[in-house]
Amino acid sequence: MDKKKIIWIAGGSTGIGRATAIEFIKNGWTVIINARNKDNLRILKDHTLKLNLEGVLYTFECDNREKNDLARMISNIEESIGAIDIAMLNAGTTHPYSDDFNLEYYNHVVKTNILSTLNCIDAVYPFFKNRKSGHISIVSSMVGFRGLPRGSAYTMTKAALINLAESLNFDLKKIGIRVSLINPGFIKTPLTDKNTFPMPFLKSPEYAAEKIYNGLIKSKKFEIIFPYSWFIIMKTLRILPYRIYFYIVKKFTGL
Ligand SMILES: NC(=O)c1ccc[n+]([C@@H]2O[C@H](COP(=O)([O-])OP(=O)(O)OC[C@H]3O[C@@H](n4cnc5c(N)ncnc54)[C@H](OP(=O)(O)O)[C@@H]3O)[C@@H](O)[C@H]2O)c1
């Protein structure tokens, strides 16, 4: 019998990662999830066991900011569970801009969103390179297209991830590794539950999971982007000249 395909969702015990894990398990995949909060990992594990699905879930308590722990975890997975086919780098955090510039907030968001993503790539890269295969999918966001009021810590890290994915797509494709970019709009998760502003076209994590599954498995596109209505608006805002862009955003957000 063919080996079950393996996806590692780095930072995925809640929200989009959790729903995506369930979608892949339903489709017969072996799913590896790591996160820091072991209670959330246990709740997810119990939930998937109850659903009695075709695939399997393995959970690991591991912080993506800890490069050595992460590398050890991946070596352990490759040796004892099997070769990872897809690495979906999903961990993310945010901090709204307060009334003062606060370097600590930036450090925190940069460490989780950018440096942790690099740690994850570093952990799987030697295995993917050896096999001349594998798929690295980086979770960014449409808000990374342009700077937004009160979102600078988050939006700048998401812009960096978009740029990272675009650049790696050139470099890694040559050695057989697929790179893709996931750009969701607003999805209702513990992360966005903290937002106090209106979130247009807000969708459920299950909606996001289905789009991500289809994008990663059924399509060969570089960018997996949803929902469509928000995608049209954000792609248009992305190409506007600064003067018009600043005017529109100020007018609609009042900030
Ligand atoms: N929700 C949206 O509207 C939206 C839109 C666009 C993009 N995104 C992106 O989608 C991704 C998932 O977000 P979400 O909305 O699903 O948020 P979420 O429910 O808060 O999920 C974030 C996940 O990342 C894990 N995590 C955070 N820091 C970690 C670390 N240092 N090491 C390991 N795991 C870590 C969290 O678990 P622990 O805290 O237990 O570690 C949690 O499982 C993020 O990258 C986010 O920026 C979300």
PDB file of N, CA, C and O in Angstrom, residues 47-104:
ATOM      1  N   HIS A  47     -10.498  15.511  19.605  1.00  0.00           N
ATOM      2  CA  HIS A  47     -11.562  15.806  18.644  1.00  0.00           C
ATOM      3  C   HIS A  47     -11.411  14.933  17.396  1.00  0.00           C
ATOM      4  O   HIS A  47     -12.378  14.326  16.929  1.00  0.00           O
ATOM      5  N   THR A  48     -10.193  14.855  16.860  1.00  0.00           N
ATOM      6  CA  THR A  48     -10.010  14.087  15.614  1.00  0.00           C
ATOM      7  C   THR A  48     -10.197  12.588  15.872  1.00  0.00           C
ATOM      8  O   THR A  48     -10.699  11.872  15.009  1.00  0.00           O
ATOM      9  N   LEU A  49      -9.819  12.131  17.064  1.00  0.00           N
ATOM     10  CA  LEU A  49     -10.017  10.699  17.382  1.00  0.00           C
ATOM     11  C   LEU A  49     -11.502  10.370  17.391  1.00  0.00           C
ATOM     12  O   LEU A  49     -11.928   9.344  16.871  1.00  0.00           O
ATOM     13  N   LYS A  50     -12.293  11.295  17.978  1.00  0.00           N
ATOM     14  CA  LYS A  50     -13.749  11.078  18.050  1.00  0.00           C
ATOM     15  C   LYS A  50     -14.376  11.018  16.656  1.00  0.00           C
ATOM     16  O   LYS A  50     -15.342  10.301  16.424  1.00  0.00           O
ATOM     17  N   LEU A  51     -13.831  11.817  15.728  1.00  0.00           N
ATOM     18  CA  LEU A  51     -14.402  11.864  14.376  1.00  0.00           C
ATOM     19  C   LEU A  51     -14.116  10.579  13.596  1.00  0.00           C
ATOM     20  O   LEU A  51     -14.757  10.318  12.579  1.00  0.00           O
ATOM     21  N   ASN A  52     -13.136   9.798  14.098  1.00  0.00           N
ATOM     22  CA  ASN A  52     -12.808   8.512  13.482  1.00  0.00           C
ATOM     23  C   ASN A  52     -12.539   8.657  11.975  1.00  0.00           C
ATOM     24  O   ASN A  52     -13.175   7.998  11.150  1.00  0.00           O
ATOM     25  N   LEU A  53     -11.598   9.531  11.643  1.00  0.00           N
ATOM     26  CA  LEU A  53     -11.326   9.846  10.240  1.00  0.00           C
ATOM     27  C   LEU A  53     -10.290   8.898   9.653  1.00  0.00           C
ATOM     28  O   LEU A  53      -9.641   8.142  10.383  1.00  0.00           O
ATOM     29  N   GLU A  54     -10.123   9.014   8.336  1.00  0.00           N
ATOM     30  CA  GLU A  54      -9.228   8.099   7.640  1.00  0.00           C
ATOM     31  C   GLU A  54      -7.744   8.353   7.962  1.00  0.00           C
ATOM     32  O   GLU A  54      -6.950   7.435   8.084  1.00  0.00           O
ATOM     33  N   GLY A  55      -7.402   9.623   8.119  1.00  0.00           N
ATOM     34  CA  GLY A  55      -6.002   9.981   8.362  1.00  0.00           C
ATOM     35  C   GLY A  55      -5.628   9.948   9.832  1.00  0.00           C
ATOM     36  O   GLY A  55      -6.423   9.554  10.684  1.00  0.00           O
ATOM     37  N   VAL A  56      -4.397  10.368  10.116  1.00  0.00           N
ATOM     38  CA  VAL A  56      -3.879  10.311  11.495  1.00  0.00           C
ATOM     39  C   VAL A  56      -3.313  11.676  11.881  1.00  0.00           C
ATOM     40  O   VAL A  56      -2.769  12.379  11.030  1.00  0.00           O
ATOM     41  N   LEU A  57      -3.407  12.014  13.159  1.00  0.00           N
ATOM     42  CA  LEU A  57      -2.815  13.266  13.644  1.00  0.00           C
ATOM     43  C   LEU A  57      -1.740  12.971  14.684  1.00  0.00           C
ATOM     44  O   LEU A  57      -1.959  12.189  15.606  1.00  0.00           O
ATOM     45  N   TYR A  58      -0.581  13.614  14.520  1.00  0.00           N
ATOM     46  CA  TYR A  58       0.463  13.580  15.547  1.00  0.00           C
ATOM     47  C   TYR A  58       0.655  15.007  16.031  1.00  0.00           C
ATOM     48  O   TYR A  58       0.709  15.929  15.205  1.00  0.00           O
ATOM     49  N   THR A  59       0.745  15.200  17.338  1.00  0.00           N
ATOM     50  CA  THR A  59       0.948  16.562  17.839  1.00  0.00           C
ATOM     51  C   THR A  59       2.265  16.655  18.612  1.00  0.00           C
ATOM     52  O   THR A  59       2.669  15.695  19.278  1.00  0.00           O
ATOM     53  N   PHE A  60       2.882  17.796  18.507  1.00  0.00           N
ATOM     54  CA  PHE A  60       4.147  18.049  19.209  1.00  0.00           C
ATOM     55  C   PHE A  60       4.085  19.415  19.872  1.00  0.00           C
ATOM     56  O   PHE A  60       3.677  20.388  19.229  1.00  0.00           O
ATOM     57  N   GLU A  61       4.518  19.445  21.124  1.00  0.00           N
ATOM     58  CA  GLU A  61       4.609  20.729  21.812  1.00  0.00           C
ATOM     59  C   GLU A  61       5.977  21.318  21.469  1.00  0.00           C
ATOM     60  O   GLU A  61       7.009  20.793  21.903  1.00  0.00           O
ATOM     61  N   CYS A  62       5.983  22.346  20.656  1.00  0.00           N
ATOM     62  CA  CYS A  62       7.269  22.912  20.220  1.00  0.00           C
ATOM     63  C   CYS A  62       7.046  24.365  19.787  1.00  0.00           C
ATOM     64  O   CYS A  62       6.068  24.682  19.114  1.00  0.00           O
ATOM     65  N   ASP A  63       7.974  25.219  20.188  1.00  0.00           N
ATOM     66  CA  ASP A  63       7.896  26.647  19.875  1.00  0.00           C
ATOM     67  C   ASP A  63       8.730  26.926  18.621  1.00  0.00           C
ATOM     68  O   ASP A  63       9.939  26.647  18.608  1.00  0.00           O
ATOM     69  N   ASN A  64       8.109  27.477  17.602  1.00  0.00           N
ATOM     70  CA  ASN A  64       8.816  27.729  16.336  1.00  0.00           C
ATOM     71  C   ASN A  64       9.959  28.740  16.486  1.00  0.00           C
ATOM     72  O   ASN A  64      10.792  28.855  15.595  1.00  0.00           O
ATOM     73  N   ARG A  65       9.964  29.479  17.588  1.00  0.00           N
ATOM     74  CA  ARG A  65      11.049  30.448  17.770  1.00  0.00           C
ATOM     75  C   ARG A  65      12.337  29.761  18.224  1.00  0.00           C
ATOM     76  O   ARG A  65      13.404  30.352  18.205  1.00  0.00           O
ATOM     77  N   GLU A  66      12.199  28.500  18.668  1.00  0.00           N
ATOM     78  CA  GLU A  66      13.367  27.751  19.175  1.00  0.00           C
ATOM     79  C   GLU A  66      13.925  26.864  18.064  1.00  0.00           C
ATOM     80  O   GLU A  66      13.489  25.731  17.863  1.00  0.00           O
ATOM     81  N   LYS A  67      14.913  27.416  17.367  1.00  0.00           N
ATOM     82  CA  LYS A  67      15.476  26.763  16.174  1.00  0.00           C
ATOM     83  C   LYS A  67      15.919  25.317  16.434  1.00  0.00           C
ATOM     84  O   LYS A  67      15.617  24.414  15.662  1.00  0.00           O
ATOM     85  N   ASN A  68      16.633  25.099  17.557  1.00  0.00           N
ATOM     86  CA  ASN A  68      17.183  23.761  17.816  1.00  0.00           C
ATOM     87  C   ASN A  68      16.087  22.753  18.141  1.00  0.00           C
ATOM     88  O   ASN A  68      16.132  21.606  17.690  1.00  0.00           O
ATOM     89  N   ASP A  69      15.093  23.192  18.911  1.00  0.00           N
ATOM     90  CA  ASP A  69      13.972  22.287  19.252  1.00  0.00           C
ATOM     91  C   ASP A  69      13.240  21.863  17.979  1.00  0.00           C
ATOM     92  O   ASP A  69      12.857  20.718  17.805  1.00  0.00           O
ATOM     93  N   LEU A  70      13.069  22.852  17.119  1.00  0.00           N
ATOM     94  CA  LEU A  70      12.335  22.615  15.870  1.00  0.00           C
ATOM     95  C   LEU A  70      13.104  21.626  14.976  1.00  0.00           C
ATOM     96  O   LEU A  70      12.522  20.686  14.422  1.00  0.00           O
ATOM     97  N   ALA A  71      14.400  21.846  14.869  1.00  0.00           N
ATOM     98  CA  ALA A  71      15.227  20.963  14.029  1.00  0.00           C
ATOM     99  C   ALA A  71      15.187  19.535  14.576  1.00  0.00           C
ATOM    100  O   ALA A  71      15.065  18.565  13.812  1.00  0.00           O
ATOM    101  N   ARG A  72      15.262  19.412  15.914  1.00  0.00           N
ATOM    102  CA  ARG A  72      15.200  18.072  16.534  1.00  0.00           C
ATOM    103  C   ARG A  72      13.856  17.410  16.250  1.00  0.00           C
ATOM    104  O   ARG A  72      13.772  16.235  15.921  1.00  0.00           O
ATOM    105  N   MET A  73      12.780  18.216  16.368  1.00  0.00           N
ATOM    106  CA  MET A  73      11.435  17.678  16.147  1.00  0.00           C
ATOM    107  C   MET A  73      11.306  17.144  14.710  1.00  0.00           C
ATOM    108  O   MET A  73      10.795  16.047  14.479  1.00  0.00           O
ATOM    109  N   ILE A  74      11.796  17.918  13.743  1.00  0.00           N
ATOM    110  CA  ILE A  74      11.663  17.504  12.337  1.00  0.00           C
ATOM    111  C   ILE A  74      12.491  16.246  12.052  1.00  0.00           C
ATOM    112  O   ILE A  74      12.020  15.321  11.387  1.00  0.00           O
ATOM    113  N   SER A  75      13.701  16.165  12.600  1.00  0.00           N
ATOM    114  CA  SER A  75      14.524  14.957  12.401  1.00  0.00           C
ATOM    115  C   SER A  75      13.813  13.743  12.965  1.00  0.00           C
ATOM    116  O   SER A  75      13.763  12.678  12.335  1.00  0.00           O
ATOM    117  N   ASN A  76      13.232  13.934  14.143  1.00  0.00           N
ATOM    118  CA  ASN A  76      12.499  12.869  14.815  1.00  0.00           C
ATOM    119  C   ASN A  76      11.295  12.400  13.966  1.00  0.00           C
ATOM    120  O   ASN A  76      11.073  11.201  13.774  1.00  0.00           O
ATOM    121  N   ILE A  77      10.568  13.360  13.396  1.00  0.00           N
ATOM    122  CA  ILE A  77       9.396  13.041  12.557  1.00  0.00           C
ATOM    123  C   ILE A  77       9.847  12.266  11.321  1.00  0.00           C
ATOM    124  O   ILE A  77       9.270  11.237  10.963  1.00  0.00           O
ATOM    125  N   GLU A  78      10.892  12.781  10.665  1.00  0.00           N
ATOM    126  CA  GLU A  78      11.371  12.144   9.425  1.00  0.00           C
ATOM    127  C   GLU A  78      11.826  10.704   9.696  1.00  0.00           C
ATOM    128  O   GLU A  78      11.638   9.830   8.868  1.00  0.00           O
ATOM    129  N   GLU A  79      12.417  10.499  10.866  1.00  0.00           N
ATOM    130  CA  GLU A  79      12.941   9.169  11.201  1.00  0.00           C
ATOM    131  C   GLU A  79      11.831   8.220  11.646  1.00  0.00           C
ATOM    132  O   GLU A  79      11.770   7.074  11.216  1.00  0.00           O
ATOM    133  N   SER A  80      10.919   8.729  12.488  1.00  0.00           N
ATOM    134  CA  SER A  80       9.977   7.782  13.110  1.00  0.00           C
ATOM    135  C   SER A  80       8.589   7.769  12.469  1.00  0.00           C
ATOM    136  O   SER A  80       7.864   6.787  12.598  1.00  0.00           O
ATOM    137  N   ILE A  81       8.197   8.854  11.784  1.00  0.00           N
ATOM    138  CA  ILE A  81       6.852   8.869  11.171  1.00  0.00           C
ATOM    139  C   ILE A  81       6.959   8.740   9.651  1.00  0.00           C
ATOM    140  O   ILE A  81       6.235   7.964   9.027  1.00  0.00           O
ATOM    141  N   GLY A  82       7.860   9.495   9.056  1.00  0.00           N
ATOM    142  CA  GLY A  82       8.042   9.387   7.602  1.00  0.00           C
ATOM    143  C   GLY A  82       8.416  10.722   6.981  1.00  0.00           C
ATOM    144  O   GLY A  82       8.499  11.748   7.667  1.00  0.00           O
ATOM    145  N   ALA A  83       8.611  10.687   5.675  1.00  0.00           N
ATOM    146  CA  ALA A  83       9.065  11.880   4.955  1.00  0.00           C
ATOM    147  C   ALA A  83       7.932  12.896   4.821  1.00  0.00           C
ATOM    148  O   ALA A  83       6.836  12.549   4.369  1.00  0.00           O
ATOM    149  N   ILE A  84       8.221  14.107   5.193  1.00  0.00           N
ATOM    150  CA  ILE A  84       7.210  15.175   5.101  1.00  0.00           C
ATOM    151  C   ILE A  84       7.057  15.584   3.628  1.00  0.00           C
ATOM    152  O   ILE A  84       8.050  15.839   2.944  1.00  0.00           O
ATOM    153  N   ASP A  85       5.814  15.653   3.164  1.00  0.00           N
ATOM    154  CA  ASP A  85       5.559  16.083   1.781  1.00  0.00           C
ATOM    155  C   ASP A  85       5.306  17.582   1.700  1.00  0.00           C
ATOM    156  O   ASP A  85       5.742  18.240   0.763  1.00  0.00           O
ATOM    157  N   ILE A  86       4.520  18.102   2.673  1.00  0.00           N
ATOM    158  CA  ILE A  86       4.190  19.542   2.651  1.00  0.00           C
ATOM    159  C   ILE A  86       4.502  20.147   4.019  1.00  0.00           C
ATOM    160  O   ILE A  86       4.123  19.589   5.056  1.00  0.00           O
ATOM    161  N   ALA A  87       5.169  21.291   4.007  1.00  0.00           N
ATOM    162  CA  ALA A  87       5.369  22.052   5.242  1.00  0.00           C
ATOM    163  C   ALA A  87       4.554  23.334   5.104  1.00  0.00           C
ATOM    164  O   ALA A  87       4.881  24.186   4.266  1.00  0.00           O
ATOM    165  N   MET A  88       3.476  23.434   5.872  1.00  0.00           N
ATOM    166  CA  MET A  88       2.639  24.650   5.813  1.00  0.00           C
ATOM    167  C   MET A  88       3.006  25.509   7.030  1.00  0.00           C
ATOM    168  O   MET A  88       2.734  25.141   8.172  1.00  0.00           O
ATOM    169  N   LEU A  89       3.646  26.633   6.756  1.00  0.00           N
ATOM    170  CA  LEU A  89       4.209  27.444   7.837  1.00  0.00           C
ATOM    171  C   LEU A  89       3.177  28.499   8.236  1.00  0.00           C
ATOM    172  O   LEU A  89       3.029  29.535   7.588  1.00  0.00           O
ATOM    173  N   ASN A  90       2.486  28.197   9.323  1.00  0.00           N
ATOM    174  CA  ASN A  90       1.226  28.871   9.620  1.00  0.00           C
ATOM    175  C   ASN A  90       1.245  29.738  10.874  1.00  0.00           C
ATOM    176  O   ASN A  90       0.402  30.620  11.029  1.00  0.00           O
ATOM    177  N   ALA A  91       2.218  29.521  11.776  1.00  0.00           N
ATOM    178  CA  ALA A  91       2.176  30.241  13.065  1.00  0.00           C
ATOM    179  C   ALA A  91       2.197  31.744  12.828  1.00  0.00           C
ATOM    180  O   ALA A  91       2.936  32.240  11.983  1.00  0.00           O
ATOM    181  N   GLY A  92       1.368  32.447  13.564  1.00  0.00           N
ATOM    182  CA  GLY A  92       1.355  33.895  13.402  1.00  0.00           C
ATOM    183  C   GLY A  92       0.757  34.571  14.611  1.00  0.00           C
ATOM    184  O   GLY A  92      -0.024  33.977  15.358  1.00  0.00           O
ATOM    185  N   THR A  93       1.175  35.804  14.814  1.00  0.00           N
ATOM    186  CA  THR A  93       0.608  36.586  15.907  1.00  0.00           C
ATOM    187  C   THR A  93       0.497  38.035  15.447  1.00  0.00           C
ATOM    188  O   THR A  93       1.023  38.402  14.400  1.00  0.00           O
ATOM    189  N   THR A  94      -0.191  38.835  16.239  1.00  0.00           N
ATOM    190  CA  THR A  94      -0.349  40.243  15.868  1.00  0.00           C
ATOM    191  C   THR A  94      -0.287  41.111  17.109  1.00  0.00           C
ATOM    192  O   THR A  94      -0.407  40.600  18.226  1.00  0.00           O
ATOM    193  N   HIS A  95      -0.063  42.380  16.895  1.00  0.00           N
ATOM    194  CA  HIS A  95      -0.178  43.348  17.984  1.00  0.00           C
ATOM    195  C   HIS A  95      -0.571  44.685  17.376  1.00  0.00           C
ATOM    196  O   HIS A  95       0.145  45.173  16.506  1.00  0.00           O
ATOM    197  N   PRO A  96      -1.706  45.236  17.779  1.00  0.00           N
ATOM    198  CA  PRO A  96      -2.098  46.513  17.166  1.00  0.00           C
ATOM    199  C   PRO A  96      -1.173  47.644  17.599  1.00  0.00           C
ATOM    200  O   PRO A  96      -0.584  47.574  18.681  1.00  0.00           O
ATOM    201  N   TYR A  97      -1.046  48.642  16.750  1.00  0.00           N
ATOM    202  CA  TYR A  97      -0.256  49.828  17.094  1.00  0.00           C
ATOM    203  C   TYR A  97      -0.976  50.568  18.204  1.00  0.00           C
ATOM    204  O   TYR A  97      -2.172  50.821  18.121  1.00  0.00           O
ATOM    205  N   SER A  98      -0.248  50.860  19.294  1.00  0.00           N
ATOM    206  CA  SER A  98      -0.893  51.655  20.348  1.00  0.00           C
ATOM    207  C   SER A  98      -0.557  53.120  20.081  1.00  0.00           C
ATOM    208  O   SER A  98      -0.073  53.450  19.012  1.00  0.00           O
ATOM    209  N   ASP A  99      -0.757  53.986  21.046  1.00  0.00           N
ATOM    210  CA  ASP A  99      -0.546  55.396  20.751  1.00  0.00           C
ATOM    211  C   ASP A  99       0.937  55.762  20.623  1.00  0.00           C
ATOM    212  O   ASP A  99       1.260  56.817  20.105  1.00  0.00           O
ATOM    213  N   ASP A 100       1.793  54.883  21.134  1.00  0.00           N
ATOM    214  CA  ASP A 100       3.225  55.138  21.008  1.00  0.00           C
ATOM    215  C   ASP A 100       3.904  54.012  20.262  1.00  0.00           C
ATOM    216  O   ASP A 100       3.465  52.862  20.352  1.00  0.00           O
ATOM    217  N   PHE A 101       4.989  54.373  19.610  1.00  0.00           N
ATOM    218  CA  PHE A 101       5.813  53.336  18.961  1.00  0.00           C
ATOM    219  C   PHE A 101       6.433  52.485  20.063  1.00  0.00           C
ATOM    220  O   PHE A 101       7.041  53.010  20.991  1.00  0.00           O
ATOM    221  N   ASN A 102       6.250  51.149  19.989  1.00  0.00           N
ATOM    222  CA  ASN A 102       6.770  50.292  21.048  1.00  0.00           C
ATOM    223  C   ASN A 102       7.585  49.153  20.422  1.00  0.00           C
ATOM    224  O   ASN A 102       7.027  48.236  19.821  1.00  0.00           O
ATOM    225  N   LEU A 103       8.899  49.251  20.594  1.00  0.00           N
ATOM    226  CA  LEU A 103       9.803  48.301  19.945  1.00  0.00           C
ATOM    227  C   LEU A 103       9.517  46.854  20.349  1.00  0.00           C
ATOM    228  O   LEU A 103       9.646  45.935  19.540  1.00  0.00           O
ATOM    229  N   GLU A 104       9.096  46.665  21.596  1.00  0.00           N
ATOM    230  CA  GLU A 104       8.829  45.300  22.081  1.00  0.00           C
ATOM    231  C   GLU A 104       7.753  44.587  21.263  1.00  0.00           C
ATOM    232  O   GLU A 104       7.850  43.401  20.981  1.00  0.00           O
TER     233      GLU A 104
END
